[in-house]
Amino acid sequence: MRQIVLDTETTGLNPRTGDRIIEVGCVEIFNRKLTGNNFHRYINPERDSDEAALAVHGLTTEFLSDKPKFHEIAHELREFVQGAEIIIHNAPFDLAFLNHEFERMGLPPFVEHCANVIDTLVHAKELHPGKRNSLDALCDRYGISNAHRKLHGALLDSELLADVYLAMTRGQNTLSMDVEVEASGGGIVLEAGPLGEIFVLPAAADELAEHENVLAALDKGVKGECVWRKYSPQG
């Protein structure tokens, strides 16, 4: 499955009042692996950013003045996302801007070029009800470093969100059987059920001899008795 993690930066909050996209960042995932085939463009919005938005992304009018306009990158973006599943954090915000930009060009809405859209904010709220589910909060929760994120950036945020999404959807990631199971309904803690019969396959004689050879080599290396001797049934 081909998935695209997408983020935008904008001049403000509302495309219907003239705000425009100034940056698009896309990170490709194929079969749950980052491919490195990313898409990133700065865009000249032909207007200034709101003061509050500028404080978030730091992309000045001067910096963006020589960048391509959206209609110059739209077809390239459309080809990149064509038929893919799109992953966005707080999808309605980004989709409103993307759909508006495509409609300005007389093209079908952005969403019609994609297979479907996953909103990681909705998914995070289902997994962690009542908790903070911003991108920063999710990075903290899943142990993903965002120390280098001083300002918002479309490509940087897409890279972080890709790691968060893979962590959020990886499923069972421990082999530990000494666990307690918390019911999702009332927060009741249940003891783990009884384990099935455990089969123990003892080492063969030649395997034990090879193990002893390894321990002897370790003893020689430390010029004494290696630490593994106290865990060995023959030590």
Coordinates of C-alpha atoms in Angstrom, one line a residue:
M1 CA 0.0 0.0 0.0
R2 CA 1.3 3.5 -0.9
Q3 CA 0.6 6.2 1.7
I4 CA 1.5 9.9 1.7
V5 CA 1.9 11.8 5.0
L6 CA 1.0 15.4 4.1
D7 CA 1.2 18.8 5.8
T8 CA 0.8 22.4 4.7
E9 CA 1.7 25.8 6.1
T10 CA -0.6 28.7 5.3
T11 CA -0.8 32.5 5.5
G12 CA -3.7 32.2 8.0
L13 CA -6.7 30.1 9.0
N14 CA -9.3 30.5 6.3
P15 CA -9.0 30.0 2.6
R16 CA -12.4 31.5 2.0
T17 CA -11.2 34.9 3.2
G18 CA -8.1 34.9 1.0
D19 CA -5.5 32.9 3.0
R20 CA -3.3 30.7 0.8
I21 CA -0.9 27.8 1.1
I22 CA 2.8 28.7 1.4
E23 CA 4.4 25.3 1.9
V24 CA 3.5 21.7 1.1
G25 CA 5.5 18.7 2.5
C26 CA 4.8 15.0 1.7
V27 CA 6.5 11.9 3.0
E28 CA 6.0 8.6 1.2
I29 CA 5.3 5.3 3.0
F30 CA 5.2 2.1 1.1
N31 CA 4.3 -1.2 2.9
R32 CA 4.8 0.6 6.2
K33 CA 8.4 1.7 5.3
L34 CA 9.6 5.3 4.7
T35 CA 10.9 5.3 1.1
G36 CA 12.8 8.7 1.1
N37 CA 10.8 9.7 -2.0
N38 CA 9.4 12.9 -0.6
F39 CA 7.8 16.0 -2.1
H40 CA 8.5 19.5 -0.7
R41 CA 7.7 22.9 -2.2
Y42 CA 7.6 26.5 -0.9
I43 CA 5.0 28.6 -2.6
N44 CA 4.5 32.3 -3.2
P45 CA 1.0 33.1 -1.9
E46 CA 1.0 36.6 -3.4
R47 CA 0.0 38.0 -0.1
D48 CA 1.5 38.5 3.4
S49 CA 1.0 36.0 6.2
D50 CA -1.0 37.0 9.3
E51 CA 1.1 37.9 12.2
A52 CA 0.0 34.9 14.2
A53 CA 0.7 32.5 11.3
L54 CA 4.1 34.1 10.7
A55 CA 5.0 33.4 14.4
V56 CA 4.2 29.7 13.8
H57 CA 6.1 29.0 10.6
G58 CA 8.5 32.0 10.2
L59 CA 8.2 32.0 6.4
T60 CA 8.4 35.7 5.5
T61 CA 6.9 37.4 2.4
E62 CA 10.5 38.2 1.3
F63 CA 11.6 34.6 1.5
L64 CA 8.6 33.4 -0.5
S65 CA 8.6 36.2 -3.1
D66 CA 10.7 34.2 -5.6
K67 CA 9.1 30.8 -5.1
P68 CA 6.6 29.3 -7.6
K69 CA 2.9 30.1 -7.3
F70 CA 0.6 27.2 -6.4
H71 CA -0.7 26.7 -10.0
E72 CA 2.9 26.1 -11.0
I73 CA 3.3 23.1 -8.6
A74 CA -0.3 21.8 -8.6
H75 CA 0.1 19.3 -11.4
E76 CA 3.3 17.9 -9.9
L77 CA 1.6 17.6 -6.5
R78 CA -1.4 15.9 -8.1
E79 CA 0.8 13.3 -9.8
F80 CA 2.7 12.6 -6.6
V81 CA -0.4 11.9 -4.5
Q82 CA -2.4 10.2 -7.3
G83 CA -4.2 7.1 -6.0
A84 CA -2.4 7.1 -2.6
E85 CA -3.9 7.0 0.8
I86 CA -3.3 10.4 2.4
I87 CA -2.4 10.8 6.1
I88 CA -3.0 14.2 7.7
H89 CA -3.1 15.5 11.3
N90 CA -6.3 17.5 11.6
A91 CA -7.2 16.8 8.0
P92 CA -10.2 19.2 7.6
F93 CA -7.8 22.2 7.9
D94 CA -5.3 21.1 5.2
L95 CA -7.9 19.7 2.9
A96 CA -9.9 23.0 3.0
F97 CA -6.9 24.8 1.7
L98 CA -5.9 22.2 -0.9
N99 CA -9.4 21.8 -2.2
H100 CA -9.7 25.6 -2.5
E101 CA -6.4 25.9 -4.4
F102 CA -7.4 23.2 -6.8
E103 CA -10.9 24.7 -7.3
R104 CA -9.2 28.1 -8.1
M105 CA -7.5 26.4 -11.0
G106 CA -10.7 24.7 -12.3
L107 CA -9.5 21.3 -11.2
P108 CA -11.5 18.6 -9.3
P109 CA -11.0 19.0 -5.5
F110 CA -7.7 17.6 -4.1
V111 CA -9.5 14.7 -2.4
E112 CA -10.7 13.3 -5.7
H113 CA -7.1 12.5 -6.7
C114 CA -6.5 10.4 -3.6
A115 CA -7.7 6.9 -2.6
N116 CA -8.8 8.1 0.8
V117 CA -7.8 10.2 3.8
I118 CA -6.7 9.2 7.3
D119 CA -7.0 11.9 10.0
T120 CA -4.4 11.0 12.7
L121 CA -6.0 13.5 15.1
V122 CA -9.3 11.5 15.0
H123 CA -7.4 8.3 15.4
A124 CA -5.3 9.6 18.3
K125 CA -8.5 10.8 20.1
E126 CA -10.0 7.3 19.8
L127 CA -6.8 5.8 21.2
H128 CA -6.2 8.4 23.9
P129 CA -9.5 10.0 24.9
G130 CA -9.3 13.0 27.1
K131 CA -5.6 13.5 26.5
R132 CA -3.6 16.0 24.5
N133 CA -3.2 14.8 21.0
S134 CA -1.3 17.5 19.2
L135 CA 1.7 16.4 17.1
D136 CA 4.1 17.5 19.9
A137 CA 2.1 15.5 22.5
L138 CA 2.0 12.4 20.3
C139 CA 5.8 12.7 19.7
D140 CA 6.3 12.7 23.5
R141 CA 3.9 9.8 24.0
Y142 CA 5.5 7.6 21.4
G143 CA 9.1 8.5 22.2
I144 CA 9.8 10.4 18.9
S145 CA 12.3 13.2 19.3
N146 CA 11.1 16.6 18.1
A147 CA 13.8 18.6 19.8
H148 CA 14.8 20.1 16.4
R149 CA 11.3 21.5 15.8
K150 CA 11.6 25.1 16.7
L151 CA 9.1 26.3 14.2
H152 CA 6.4 24.5 12.2
G153 CA 7.5 23.3 8.8
A154 CA 5.4 21.2 6.3
L155 CA 8.1 18.7 5.5
L156 CA 9.5 18.4 9.1
D157 CA 6.0 18.0 10.5
S158 CA 5.2 15.3 7.9
E159 CA 8.4 13.4 8.8
L160 CA 7.4 13.5 12.5
L161 CA 3.8 12.6 11.7
A162 CA 5.0 9.6 9.6
D163 CA 6.9 8.3 12.6
V164 CA 3.9 8.9 14.9
Y165 CA 1.5 7.2 12.5
L166 CA 3.7 4.1 12.2
A167 CA 4.1 3.9 16.0
M168 CA 0.4 4.5 16.6
T169 CA -0.6 1.7 14.2
R170 CA 2.1 -0.9 14.8
G171 CA -0.1 -3.0 17.1
Q172 CA 1.3 -5.5 19.5
N173 CA 5.0 -4.7 20.1
T174 CA 6.0 -6.7 23.1
L175 CA 6.5 -10.5 23.8
S176 CA 6.0 -10.0 27.5
M177 CA 3.4 -12.3 29.0
D178 CA 3.7 -10.8 32.5
V179 CA 1.1 -8.1 31.9
E180 CA -2.2 -6.7 33.2
V181 CA -4.9 -6.0 30.7
E182 CA -6.9 -2.8 31.1
A183 CA -10.5 -2.9 29.9
S184 CA -11.2 0.0 27.6
G185 CA -14.7 0.6 29.1
G186 CA -14.5 1.3 32.8
G187 CA -10.7 1.3 33.4
I188 CA -11.0 -2.0 35.3
V189 CA -7.7 -3.9 35.6
L190 CA -7.9 -7.6 34.8
E191 CA -5.3 -10.2 35.6
A192 CA -3.9 -12.0 32.6
G193 CA -5.4 -15.3 32.0
P194 CA -3.6 -18.7 32.6
L195 CA -1.0 -19.6 30.1
G196 CA -1.2 -22.7 28.0
E197 CA 1.2 -25.6 28.4
I198 CA 4.8 -24.5 28.0
F199 CA 7.0 -26.9 26.0
V200 CA 10.8 -26.9 26.9
L201 CA 13.2 -28.3 24.3
P202 CA 16.5 -29.1 25.9
A203 CA 19.8 -28.4 24.2
A204 CA 21.4 -31.4 22.4
A205 CA 24.8 -32.7 23.6
D206 CA 26.7 -31.1 20.7
E207 CA 25.0 -27.8 21.4
L208 CA 26.0 -27.9 25.1
A209 CA 29.6 -28.7 24.0
E210 CA 29.6 -25.7 21.7
H211 CA 28.2 -23.5 24.4
E212 CA 31.0 -24.6 26.7
N213 CA 33.6 -23.7 24.1
V214 CA 32.1 -20.2 23.8
L215 CA 32.2 -19.8 27.6
A216 CA 35.8 -21.0 27.7
A217 CA 36.8 -18.5 25.1
L218 CA 35.1 -15.7 27.1
D219 CA 37.0 -16.9 30.3
K220 CA 40.2 -16.7 28.4
G221 CA 39.4 -13.2 27.2
V222 CA 38.7 -11.9 30.7
K223 CA 41.5 -13.9 32.2
G224 CA 39.2 -15.4 34.8
E225 CA 35.6 -16.5 35.0
C226 CA 33.2 -14.7 32.6
V227 CA 29.9 -13.3 34.1
W228 CA 27.9 -15.8 32.1
R229 CA 29.2 -18.7 34.2
K230 CA 26.9 -18.0 37.0
Y231 CA 23.9 -18.3 34.6
S232 CA 25.2 -21.6 33.2
P233 CA 23.7 -24.8 34.5
Q234 CA 27.2 -26.3 34.2
G235 CA 28.9 -23.3 35.9

